[in-house]
Amino acid sequence: MIYSGKWDRDGLDYKALRNQWHVVAREDEVGADTPLAVRLLGEDLVLWRGPTGINAWKDYCGHRGAKLSLGCVRNGEIECPYHGWRYSDAGRCVKVPAHPNQEPPAQRLVAVYHATVRYGLVWVSLGRPESDVPVFPEWDNPGFRKVFAGPYRYRANALRSVENFLDASHFPFVHANLNGDPDNPDPIDDYEVFKDPQGLRTSEITVFQPYGDHRGIPVTAHYTYHVFQPTTAYFTKKTGVTERFCTFLNATPADEDETVLYLIVAINFGADLTEAQILDRQDRVFEQDRRIVESQRPYRLPLDLREEMHVRSDRLAVEYRRWLKSLGEAASAVGAAPPAENEPSRSTSYA
Ligand code: FES
Ligand SMILES: [Fe+2]
């Protein structure tokens, strides 16, 4: 199927994503007084800071449907830009300026989603997350320097983008003379893929890289890949006895064909190198990937394995597709979740 223009919410890919956590912004992008508009799984959301932390709501005022993200935050309440109605962070209308002496309508048309902050990033789930935000193994280890890269914006599907991140056999071609030699591409030895409650992980995959990292030196790199949830992937890259270059990738599905990639790298060597040197290499690599991933058709990742050809080095991608399919099927079996207590009620009343 070519891009349909909006998410097919009956699709197993959508179902596999709805209940998981997604990164929608860096924490410092959400100002004290200024709401932030973001998009997730085809829905417009507003992020705003209330007395109890960052809220993620549907970007919609229940009075006449204006976008709350065009408004402002005053005294811990969000004010709609159209008629100035105010909402508390409990999702209740608390002020109607046109009727200051009247009790505001009790009807709740605000959709409140799960939101939390971790690793300097704002995470949101539109559904019911079954587990916590994934663990970033090096985050609390002071021996690893952390650098935020991106966000990179792809006109492509998030699952295609993650699969690209998990793919070692494209290195010599897409990242020629950085991550591989196009005239002498590494054969990929067989490797294992393990599935456990933390998702998928591989045994080591070894490749030669002419410009292996921000130091600009050739390395023999030993990659171990993990997929913690469908759009959170990670690798550890060993390039010496103790040297580790780790990346924690979140591919946010803004829409079916629109992805925002948030990356944090964790490195325990090269302390003399600048952040600009680290970012320069990441930016080049992700730009090289962008033009390929944006070219892939269909936009959506085929979860039926018969739709594309696979070889042994694609084993992680094959297991990833199988896993996504099973997550989508499991979500289907549960059926449509009843509305959460914080989702809008539609009982009619007016004041
Ligand atoms: S549309 Fe929001 S106050 Fe009227
Ligand atoms: Fe790549």
Coordinates of N, CA, C and O in Angstrom, one line a residue, residues 48-111:
W48 N 2.3 21.1 28.0 CA 2.4 22.4 28.8 C 2.8 22.0 30.2 O 2.5 21.0 30.7
R49 N 3.4 23.0 30.9 CA 3.9 22.8 32.2 C 2.8 23.3 33.2 O 2.5 24.4 33.2
G50 N 2.3 22.3 34.0 CA 1.4 22.7 35.1 C 2.1 22.5 36.4 O 3.3 22.1 36.5
P51 N 1.3 22.6 37.5 CA 1.9 22.5 38.9 C 2.5 21.1 39.1 O 3.4 21.0 40.0
T52 N 2.0 20.1 38.5 CA 2.5 18.8 38.8 C 3.4 18.2 37.7 O 3.8 17.1 37.8
G53 N 3.8 19.0 36.8 CA 4.8 18.6 35.8 C 4.3 18.9 34.4 O 3.3 19.7 34.2
I54 N 4.9 18.2 33.4 CA 4.5 18.4 32.0 C 3.2 17.6 31.7 O 3.2 16.4 32.0
N55 N 2.2 18.3 31.1 CA 1.0 17.6 30.7 C 1.1 17.4 29.1 O 1.6 18.2 28.4
A56 N 0.5 16.3 28.7 CA 0.3 16.0 27.3 C -1.2 15.8 27.0 O -1.8 14.8 27.5
W57 N -1.8 16.7 26.3 CA -3.2 16.7 26.0 C -3.4 16.7 24.5 O -2.6 17.2 23.7
K58 N -4.6 16.2 24.1 CA -5.0 16.5 22.7 C -5.0 18.0 22.5 O -5.5 18.7 23.4
D59 N -4.6 18.5 21.4 CA -4.4 19.9 21.2 C -5.8 20.5 20.7 O -6.0 20.8 19.5
Y60 N -6.7 20.6 21.7 CA -8.1 20.9 21.3 C -8.8 21.5 22.5 O -8.7 21.0 23.6
C61 N -9.5 22.6 22.3 CA -10.4 23.1 23.3 C -11.8 22.7 23.1 O -12.3 22.8 22.0
G62 N -12.4 22.2 24.1 CA -13.8 21.6 24.0 C -14.8 22.6 23.8 O -16.0 22.3 23.6
H63 N -14.5 23.9 23.8 CA -15.5 24.9 23.6 C -15.9 25.0 22.1 O -16.9 24.7 21.7
R64 N -14.9 25.5 21.3 CA -15.1 25.6 19.9 C -13.9 25.0 19.0 O -13.8 25.3 17.9
G65 N -13.2 24.1 19.7 CA -12.2 23.3 18.9 C -10.9 24.0 18.6 O -10.2 23.5 17.7
A66 N -10.6 25.2 19.2 CA -9.3 25.8 18.8 C -8.2 25.1 19.4 O -8.3 24.2 20.3
K67 N -7.0 25.3 18.9 CA -5.8 24.6 19.4 C -5.3 25.3 20.7 O -4.9 26.5 20.6
L68 N -5.2 24.6 21.7 CA -4.7 25.1 23.0 C -3.2 25.5 22.9 O -2.8 26.4 23.6
S69 N -2.5 24.9 22.0 CA -1.1 25.2 21.8 C -0.9 26.6 21.4 O 0.2 27.2 21.5
L70 N -1.9 27.3 20.8 CA -1.8 28.7 20.4 C -2.0 29.6 21.6 O -1.8 30.8 21.5
G71 N -2.4 29.1 22.8 CA -2.6 29.9 23.9 C -1.4 30.0 24.8 O -0.3 30.0 24.3
C72 N -1.6 30.2 26.1 CA -0.5 30.4 27.0 C -0.8 29.7 28.4 O -1.9 29.2 28.6
V73 N 0.2 29.7 29.2 CA 0.0 29.1 30.5 C 0.1 30.3 31.5 O 1.0 31.1 31.5
R74 N -1.0 30.4 32.4 CA -1.0 31.4 33.4 C -1.4 30.8 34.7 O -2.4 30.0 34.8
N75 N -0.6 31.1 35.7 CA -0.9 30.6 37.1 C -1.2 29.1 37.1 O -2.1 28.6 37.8
G76 N -0.4 28.4 36.4 CA -0.5 26.9 36.4 C -1.7 26.4 35.7 O -2.1 25.2 35.8
E77 N -2.3 27.2 34.9 CA -3.5 26.7 34.1 C -3.2 27.1 32.6 O -2.5 28.1 32.3
I78 N -3.8 26.3 31.7 CA -3.6 26.6 30.3 C -4.8 27.4 29.8 O -6.0 27.1 30.1
E79 N -4.5 28.5 29.1 CA -5.6 29.4 28.6 C -5.8 29.3 27.1 O -4.8 29.4 26.3
C80 N -7.0 29.0 26.7 CA -7.3 28.9 25.2 C -7.2 30.3 24.5 O -7.6 31.3 25.1
P81 N -6.6 30.3 23.3 CA -6.4 31.6 22.6 C -7.6 32.2 22.1 O -7.6 33.3 21.7
Y82 N -8.8 31.4 22.1 CA -9.9 31.9 21.4 C -10.8 32.8 22.3 O -11.0 34.0 22.1
H83 N -11.4 32.2 23.4 CA -12.2 32.9 24.3 C -11.7 32.9 25.7 O -12.4 33.3 26.6
G84 N -10.4 32.5 25.8 CA -9.7 32.7 27.1 C -10.2 31.7 28.2 O -9.8 31.9 29.4
W85 N -10.9 30.6 27.8 CA -11.2 29.6 28.8 C -9.9 29.1 29.4 O -8.9 28.9 28.7
R86 N -10.0 28.8 30.7 CA -8.8 28.2 31.4 C -9.1 26.8 31.8 O -10.2 26.5 32.3
Y87 N -8.0 26.0 31.8 CA -8.1 24.6 32.2 C -7.1 24.3 33.2 O -5.9 24.7 33.1
S88 N -7.4 23.6 34.3 CA -6.4 23.2 35.3 C -5.7 21.9 34.8 O -6.2 21.3 33.8
D89 N -4.6 21.5 35.4 CA -3.9 20.4 34.9 C -4.7 19.1 35.3 O -4.2 18.0 34.9
A90 N -5.8 19.2 36.0 CA -6.6 18.0 36.2 C -7.5 17.8 35.0 O -8.3 16.9 34.9
G91 N -7.5 18.7 34.0 CA -8.3 18.6 32.8 C -9.7 19.2 32.9 O -10.5 18.9 32.1
R92 N -9.9 20.1 33.9 CA -11.2 20.7 34.1 C -11.2 22.1 33.7 O -10.2 22.8 34.0
C93 N -12.3 22.6 33.1 CA -12.4 24.0 32.8 C -12.6 24.7 34.1 O -13.5 24.3 34.9
V94 N -11.9 25.7 34.4 CA -12.0 26.4 35.7 C -12.3 27.9 35.6 O -12.6 28.6 36.5
K95 N -12.4 28.4 34.3 CA -12.7 29.8 34.1 C -13.3 30.0 32.7 O -12.7 29.6 31.8
V96 N -14.4 30.7 32.7 CA -15.0 31.2 31.4 C -15.1 32.7 31.5 O -16.0 33.2 32.2
P97 N -14.2 33.5 30.9 CA -14.2 34.9 31.1 C -15.5 35.6 30.8 O -15.8 36.6 31.4
A98 N -16.2 35.1 29.9 CA -17.5 35.8 29.5 C -18.5 35.7 30.6 O -19.5 36.4 30.6
H99 N -18.3 34.7 31.5 CA -19.3 34.5 32.6 C -18.5 34.3 33.9 O -18.5 33.2 34.5
P100 N -17.9 35.4 34.4 CA -17.0 35.2 35.5 C -17.7 34.8 36.8 O -17.0 34.2 37.7
N101 N -19.0 35.0 36.9 CA -19.6 34.6 38.1 C -20.4 33.3 38.1 O -21.1 33.0 39.0
Q102 N -20.2 32.7 36.9 CA -20.9 31.4 36.7 C -20.0 30.2 36.9 O -18.8 30.3 36.5
E103 N -20.5 29.1 37.4 CA -19.7 27.9 37.5 C -19.3 27.4 36.0 O -20.2 27.3 35.2
P104 N -18.0 27.2 35.7 CA -17.7 26.7 34.4 C -18.4 25.4 34.1 O -18.7 24.6 35.0
P105 N -18.6 25.0 32.8 CA -19.2 23.8 32.5 C -18.4 22.6 33.1 O -17.2 22.6 33.0
A106 N -19.1 21.6 33.6 CA -18.5 20.5 34.2 C -18.1 19.4 33.2 O -17.3 18.5 33.5
Q107 N -18.6 19.5 32.0 CA -18.4 18.5 30.9 C -16.9 18.5 30.7 O -16.2 19.5 30.6
R108 N -16.4 17.3 30.5 CA -14.9 17.2 30.2 C -14.7 16.8 28.8 O -14.9 15.6 28.4
L109 N -14.1 17.7 28.0 CA -13.8 17.4 26.6 C -12.3 17.4 26.4 O -11.9 17.6 25.3
V110 N -11.5 17.4 27.5 CA -10.1 17.4 27.3 C -9.6 16.0 27.4 O -10.0 15.2 28.2
A111 N -8.7 15.6 26.4 CA -8.1 14.3 26.4 C -6.7 14.4 27.0 O -5.9 15.1 26.5

